[in-house]
C-alpha positions as CSV (number, residue, x, y, z in Angstrom):
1,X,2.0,-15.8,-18.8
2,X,3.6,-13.1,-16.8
3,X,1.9,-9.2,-16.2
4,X,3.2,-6.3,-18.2
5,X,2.9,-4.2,-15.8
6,X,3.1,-3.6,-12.0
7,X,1.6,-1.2,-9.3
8,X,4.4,-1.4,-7.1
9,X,3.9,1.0,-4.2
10,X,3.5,2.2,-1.7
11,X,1.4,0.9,0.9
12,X,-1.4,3.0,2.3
13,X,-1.4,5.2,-0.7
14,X,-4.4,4.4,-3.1
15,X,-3.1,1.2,-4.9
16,X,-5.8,-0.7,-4.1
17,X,-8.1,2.1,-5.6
18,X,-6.2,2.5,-8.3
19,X,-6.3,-1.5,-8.8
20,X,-10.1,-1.5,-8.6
21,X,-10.2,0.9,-11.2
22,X,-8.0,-0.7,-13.7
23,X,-10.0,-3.9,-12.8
24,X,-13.2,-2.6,-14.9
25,X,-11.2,-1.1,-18.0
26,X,-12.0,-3.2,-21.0
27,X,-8.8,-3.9,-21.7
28,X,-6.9,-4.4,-18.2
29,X,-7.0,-8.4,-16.8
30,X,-5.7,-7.8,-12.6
31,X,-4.9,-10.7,-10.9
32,X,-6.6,-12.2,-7.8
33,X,-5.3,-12.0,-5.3
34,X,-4.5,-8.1,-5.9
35,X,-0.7,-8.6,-4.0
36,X,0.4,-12.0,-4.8
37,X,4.4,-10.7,-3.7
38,X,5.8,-13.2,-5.8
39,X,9.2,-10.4,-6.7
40,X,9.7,-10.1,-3.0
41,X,10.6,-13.8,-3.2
42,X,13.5,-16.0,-5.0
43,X,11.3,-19.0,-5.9
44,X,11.7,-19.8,-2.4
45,X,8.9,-19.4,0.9
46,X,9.0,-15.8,2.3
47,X,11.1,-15.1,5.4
48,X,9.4,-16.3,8.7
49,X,8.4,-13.0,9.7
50,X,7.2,-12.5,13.7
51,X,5.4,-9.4,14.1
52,X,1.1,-10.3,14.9
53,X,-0.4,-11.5,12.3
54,X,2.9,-11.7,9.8
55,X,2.9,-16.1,10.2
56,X,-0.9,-15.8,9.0
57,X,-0.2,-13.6,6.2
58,X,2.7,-15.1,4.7
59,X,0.6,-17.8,3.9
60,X,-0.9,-15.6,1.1
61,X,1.9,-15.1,-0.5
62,X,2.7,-16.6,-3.7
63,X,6.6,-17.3,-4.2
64,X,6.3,-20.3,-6.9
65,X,6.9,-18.8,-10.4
66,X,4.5,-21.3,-12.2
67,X,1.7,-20.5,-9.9
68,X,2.4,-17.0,-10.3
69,X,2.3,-17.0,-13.9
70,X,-1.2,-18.9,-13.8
71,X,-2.6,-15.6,-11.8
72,X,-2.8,-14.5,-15.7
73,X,-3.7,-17.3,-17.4
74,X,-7.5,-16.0,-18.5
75,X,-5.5,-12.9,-19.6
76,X,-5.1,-13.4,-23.3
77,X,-7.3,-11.2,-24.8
78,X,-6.4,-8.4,-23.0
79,X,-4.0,-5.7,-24.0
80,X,-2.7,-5.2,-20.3
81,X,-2.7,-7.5,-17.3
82,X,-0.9,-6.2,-13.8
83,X,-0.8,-7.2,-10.1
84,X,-0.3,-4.3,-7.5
85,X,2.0,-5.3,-4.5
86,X,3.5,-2.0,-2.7
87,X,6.1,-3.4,-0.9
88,X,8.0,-3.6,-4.8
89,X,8.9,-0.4,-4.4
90,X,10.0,-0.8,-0.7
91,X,12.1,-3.5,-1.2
92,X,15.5,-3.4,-3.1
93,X,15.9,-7.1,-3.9
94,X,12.2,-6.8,-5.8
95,X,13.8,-4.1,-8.2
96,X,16.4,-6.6,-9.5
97,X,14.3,-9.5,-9.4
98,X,12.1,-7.5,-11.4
99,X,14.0,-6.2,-13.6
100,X,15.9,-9.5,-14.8
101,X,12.5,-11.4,-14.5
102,X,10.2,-8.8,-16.9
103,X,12.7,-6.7,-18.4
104,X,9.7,-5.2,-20.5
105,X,7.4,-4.4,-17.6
106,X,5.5,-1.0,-17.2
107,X,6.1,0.4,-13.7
108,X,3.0,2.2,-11.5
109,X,4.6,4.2,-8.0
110,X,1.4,6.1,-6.1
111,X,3.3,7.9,-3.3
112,X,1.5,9.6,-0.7
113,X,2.6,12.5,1.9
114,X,5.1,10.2,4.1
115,X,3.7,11.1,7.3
116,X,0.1,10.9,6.4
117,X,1.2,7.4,5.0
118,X,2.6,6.1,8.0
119,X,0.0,7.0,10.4
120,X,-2.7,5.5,8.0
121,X,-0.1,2.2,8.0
122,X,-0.2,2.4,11.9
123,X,-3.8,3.3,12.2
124,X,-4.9,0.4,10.1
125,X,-3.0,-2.1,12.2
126,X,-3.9,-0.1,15.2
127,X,-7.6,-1.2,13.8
128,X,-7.4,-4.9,12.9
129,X,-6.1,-5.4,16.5
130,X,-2.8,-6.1,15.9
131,X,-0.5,-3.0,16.9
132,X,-0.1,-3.4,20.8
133,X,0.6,0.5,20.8
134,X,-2.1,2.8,20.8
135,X,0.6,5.8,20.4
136,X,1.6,6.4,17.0
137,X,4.9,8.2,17.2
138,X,5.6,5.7,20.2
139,X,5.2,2.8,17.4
140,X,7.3,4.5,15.2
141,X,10.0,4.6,17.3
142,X,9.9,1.1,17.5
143,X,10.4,0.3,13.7
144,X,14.5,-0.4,14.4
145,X,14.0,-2.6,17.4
146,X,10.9,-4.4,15.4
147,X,12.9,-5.0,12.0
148,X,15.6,-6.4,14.7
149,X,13.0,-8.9,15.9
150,X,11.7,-9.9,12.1
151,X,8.6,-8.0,12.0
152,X,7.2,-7.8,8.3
153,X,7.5,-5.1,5.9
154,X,4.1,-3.5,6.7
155,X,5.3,-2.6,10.1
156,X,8.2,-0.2,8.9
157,X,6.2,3.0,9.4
158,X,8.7,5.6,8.3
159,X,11.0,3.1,5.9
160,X,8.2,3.1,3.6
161,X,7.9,6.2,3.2
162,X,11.2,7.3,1.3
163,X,10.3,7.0,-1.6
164,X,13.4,8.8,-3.1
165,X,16.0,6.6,-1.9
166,X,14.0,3.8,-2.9
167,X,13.1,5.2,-6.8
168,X,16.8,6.3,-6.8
169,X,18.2,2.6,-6.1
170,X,15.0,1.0,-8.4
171,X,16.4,3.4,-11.8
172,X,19.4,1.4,-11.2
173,X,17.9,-1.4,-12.7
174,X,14.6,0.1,-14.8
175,X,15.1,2.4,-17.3
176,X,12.8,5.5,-15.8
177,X,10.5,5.7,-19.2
178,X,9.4,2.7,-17.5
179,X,8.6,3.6,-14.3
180,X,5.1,5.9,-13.7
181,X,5.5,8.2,-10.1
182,X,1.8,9.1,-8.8
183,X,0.7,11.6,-6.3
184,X,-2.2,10.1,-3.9
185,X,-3.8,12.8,-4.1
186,X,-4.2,13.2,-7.4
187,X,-6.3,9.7,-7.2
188,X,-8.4,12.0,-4.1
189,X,-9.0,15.0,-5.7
190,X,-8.7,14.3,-9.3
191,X,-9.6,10.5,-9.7
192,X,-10.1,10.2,-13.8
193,X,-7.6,12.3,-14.4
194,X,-5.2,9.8,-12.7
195,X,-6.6,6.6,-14.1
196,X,-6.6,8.3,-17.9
197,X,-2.9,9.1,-17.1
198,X,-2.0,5.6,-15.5
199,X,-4.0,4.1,-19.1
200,X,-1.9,7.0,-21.1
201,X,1.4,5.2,-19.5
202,X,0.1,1.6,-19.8
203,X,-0.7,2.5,-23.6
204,X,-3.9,1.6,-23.2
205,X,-7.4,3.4,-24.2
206,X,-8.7,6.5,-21.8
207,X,-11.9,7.2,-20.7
208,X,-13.3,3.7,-20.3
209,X,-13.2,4.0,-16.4
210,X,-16.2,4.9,-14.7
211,X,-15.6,5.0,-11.2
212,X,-13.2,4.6,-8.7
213,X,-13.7,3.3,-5.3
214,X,-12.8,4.3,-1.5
215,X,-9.6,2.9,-0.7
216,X,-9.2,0.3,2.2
217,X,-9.8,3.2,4.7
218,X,-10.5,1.0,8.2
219,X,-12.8,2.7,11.3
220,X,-10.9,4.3,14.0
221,X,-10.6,2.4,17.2
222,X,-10.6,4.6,20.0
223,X,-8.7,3.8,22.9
224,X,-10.2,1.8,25.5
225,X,-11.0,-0.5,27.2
226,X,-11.8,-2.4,23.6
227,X,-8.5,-2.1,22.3
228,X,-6.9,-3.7,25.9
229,X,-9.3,-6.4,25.9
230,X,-10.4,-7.5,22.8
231,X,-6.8,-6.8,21.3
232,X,-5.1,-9.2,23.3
233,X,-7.3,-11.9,21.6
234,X,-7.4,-10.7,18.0
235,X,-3.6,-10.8,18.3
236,X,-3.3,-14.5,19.9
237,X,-6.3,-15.6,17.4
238,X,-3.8,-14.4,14.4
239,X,-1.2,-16.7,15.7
240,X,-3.2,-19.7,15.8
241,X,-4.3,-18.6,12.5
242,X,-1.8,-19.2,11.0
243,X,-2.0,-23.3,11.5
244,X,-5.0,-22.7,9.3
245,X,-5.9,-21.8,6.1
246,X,-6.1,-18.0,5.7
247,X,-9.4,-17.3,5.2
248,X,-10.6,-19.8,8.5
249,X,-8.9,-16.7,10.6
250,X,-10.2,-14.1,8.5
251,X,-13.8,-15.4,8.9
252,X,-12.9,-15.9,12.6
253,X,-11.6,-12.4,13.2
254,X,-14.6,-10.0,11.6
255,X,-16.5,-9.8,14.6
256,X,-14.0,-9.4,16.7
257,X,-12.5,-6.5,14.7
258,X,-15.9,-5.3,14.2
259,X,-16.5,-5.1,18.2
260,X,-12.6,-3.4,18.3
261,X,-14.3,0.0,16.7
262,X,-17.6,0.2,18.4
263,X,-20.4,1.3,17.1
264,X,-20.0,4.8,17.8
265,X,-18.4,5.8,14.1
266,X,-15.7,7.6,15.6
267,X,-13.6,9.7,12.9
268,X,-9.7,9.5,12.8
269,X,-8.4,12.3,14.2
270,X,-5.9,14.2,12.6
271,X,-2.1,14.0,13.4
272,X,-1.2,17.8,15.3
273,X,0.6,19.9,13.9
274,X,3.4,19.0,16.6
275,X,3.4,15.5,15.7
276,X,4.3,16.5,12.1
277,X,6.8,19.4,13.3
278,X,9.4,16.4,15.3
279,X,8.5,14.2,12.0
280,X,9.4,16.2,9.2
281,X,13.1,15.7,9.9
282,X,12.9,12.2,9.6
283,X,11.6,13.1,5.6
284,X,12.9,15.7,4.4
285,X,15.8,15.0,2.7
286,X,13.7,12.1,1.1
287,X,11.6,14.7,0.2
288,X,14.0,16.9,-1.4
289,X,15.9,13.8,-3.2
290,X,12.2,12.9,-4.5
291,X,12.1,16.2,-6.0
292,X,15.3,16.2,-7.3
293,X,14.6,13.1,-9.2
294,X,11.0,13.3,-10.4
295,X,11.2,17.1,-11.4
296,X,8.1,17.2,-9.0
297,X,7.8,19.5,-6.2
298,X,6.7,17.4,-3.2
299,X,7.5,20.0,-0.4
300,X,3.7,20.6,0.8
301,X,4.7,17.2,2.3
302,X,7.1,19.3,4.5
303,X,3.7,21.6,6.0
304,X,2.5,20.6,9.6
305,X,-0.7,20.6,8.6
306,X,-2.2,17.1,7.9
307,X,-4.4,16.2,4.8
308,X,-6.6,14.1,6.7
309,X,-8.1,10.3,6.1
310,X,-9.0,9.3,2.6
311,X,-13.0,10.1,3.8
312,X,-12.9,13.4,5.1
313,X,-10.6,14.6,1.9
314,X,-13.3,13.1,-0.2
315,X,-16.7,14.1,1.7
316,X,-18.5,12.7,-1.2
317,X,-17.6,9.4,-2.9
318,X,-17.3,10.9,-6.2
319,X,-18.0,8.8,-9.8
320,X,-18.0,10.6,-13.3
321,X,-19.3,9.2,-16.5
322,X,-16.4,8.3,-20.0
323,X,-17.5,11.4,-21.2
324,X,-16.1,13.3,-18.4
325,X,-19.5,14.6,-16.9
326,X,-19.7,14.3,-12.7
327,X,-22.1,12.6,-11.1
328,X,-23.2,11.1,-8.2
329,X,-23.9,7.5,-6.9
């Protein structure tokens, strides 16, 4: 049995909210694991990517159709059954793959600010101990000489962030009633109104949802003398993980992450306004191509102001009952 519909990007962004959320609707079957990758793969093993922690991770993926398909085999009383891997949207071979492989399939985008995306990508590798470099704009200089090395997906900062050229070239092969383009903020600041509109797209009842959770926000790591030390061995640990199964070295690795952020429950500080300022460039015909396409004005993504982490946007974890009345958990 194969999904009828995807969440396809991008990383950093909400999917995995919005994935939890679909999860309990009534008539929504998710697979586990929530990004099995299987359309950034020709039946065959994924690349042998090099970056820290890619070996371990690849592991994960699944690339055989016929263990795909049985992600959805309890799935046959339900009215809609999806997996949510945001590299789809990243990657161009996905599109066609996708396209010749479910030629009926319901596309989900979520697309967040680019910048605010790419330092949330950084700062969550930054936080597992894998990025050696505690700069962000330094790592994202590095994104050319990385790809050139065979670094995963996850570690293309600013690539995965234009979203324009990538919905542009994905059209090319899925007819855009198809495909679903979602603001991340709207899941922050107005969460059922985005899960009723993602069920609206997917056909499917609204109102069932009752909460949506935090997204996969990690705690800052403050540089330090934790990050030179205990980095370092979270790093080399992810290597050797990946002679093991993948969830030895997960096991293996929460304390040491753990003892990465402290206990001090440092907040993530805000990119400057600077930061943004020399970045914008590197967006902003992305951004206007986005707009062009969508009808959607996305040019508050061109403001050097940042939005902040998922938490401090939220303050409050907020949760609402079907008939629409807030309240609080």
């Amino acid at each position: 049995m194969d999904p009828t519909f995807l969440i396809i990007g991008a990383p950093k962004a909400g999917t995995t909210a919005l994935h939890a959320a679909l999860s309990s609707h009534p008539d929504v079957f998710m697979s586990t694991p929530k990004e099995p990758k299987y359309w950034l793969c020709d039946d065959a093993p994924p690349p042998a990517w090099r970056g820290p922690g890619d070996a371990h991770s690849q592991q994960e993926w699944v690339w055989l159709r016929e263990d795909y398909q049985r992600l959805f085999d309890g799935a046959g009383g339900f009215r809609a059954r999806g997996e949510s891997t945001p590299f789809y949207l990243w990657s161009r071979g996905a599109h066609r793959r996708i396209a010749e492989g479910l030629p009926d399939v319901r596309l989900i985008a979520v697309v967040r600010d680019p910048i605010d995306r790419a330092y949330s990508n950084w700062m969550h590798l930054w936080s597992d101990g894998l990025e050696p470099v505690g700069d962000f704009e330094e790592a994202l200089a590095l994104q050319d000489e990385r790809i050139a090395r065979g670094w995963a997906p996850f570690w293309r900062y600013r690539d995965l962030g234009h979203y324009g050229a990538q919905l542009q070239h994905l059209r090319r092969y899925v007819d855009p009633s198809r495909i679903l383009v979602m603001r991340y903020r709207t899941i922050v600041d107005e969460p059922r109104a985005a899960v009723d509109r993602a069920c609206h797209f997917l056909g499917i009842r609204q109102g069932q949802v009752a909460t949506i959770p935090e997204d996969n926000a990690r705690s800052y790591v403050e540089p330090g003398w934790r990050p030179r030390v205990i980095g370092p061995v979270v790093r080399a640990g992810a290597w050797a993980g990946s002679f093991a199964p993948p969830d030895v070295w997960r096991r293996a690795s929460a304390p040491l992450v753990a003892q990465l952020a402290g206990t001090n429950g440092a907040t993530r500080p805000d990119l400057s306004a600077e930061a943004r300022l020399r970045l914008i460039p590197s967006f902003a015909d992305d951004v206007a191509l986005l707009t062009e396409l969508t009808g959607e004005d996305f040019s508050d993504w061109l403001s050097p102001h940042s939005r902040g982490a998922y938490r401090q946007r939220t303050q409050v974890t907020r949760s609402w009952a079907p008939s629409g009345r807030a309240a609080s958990r």
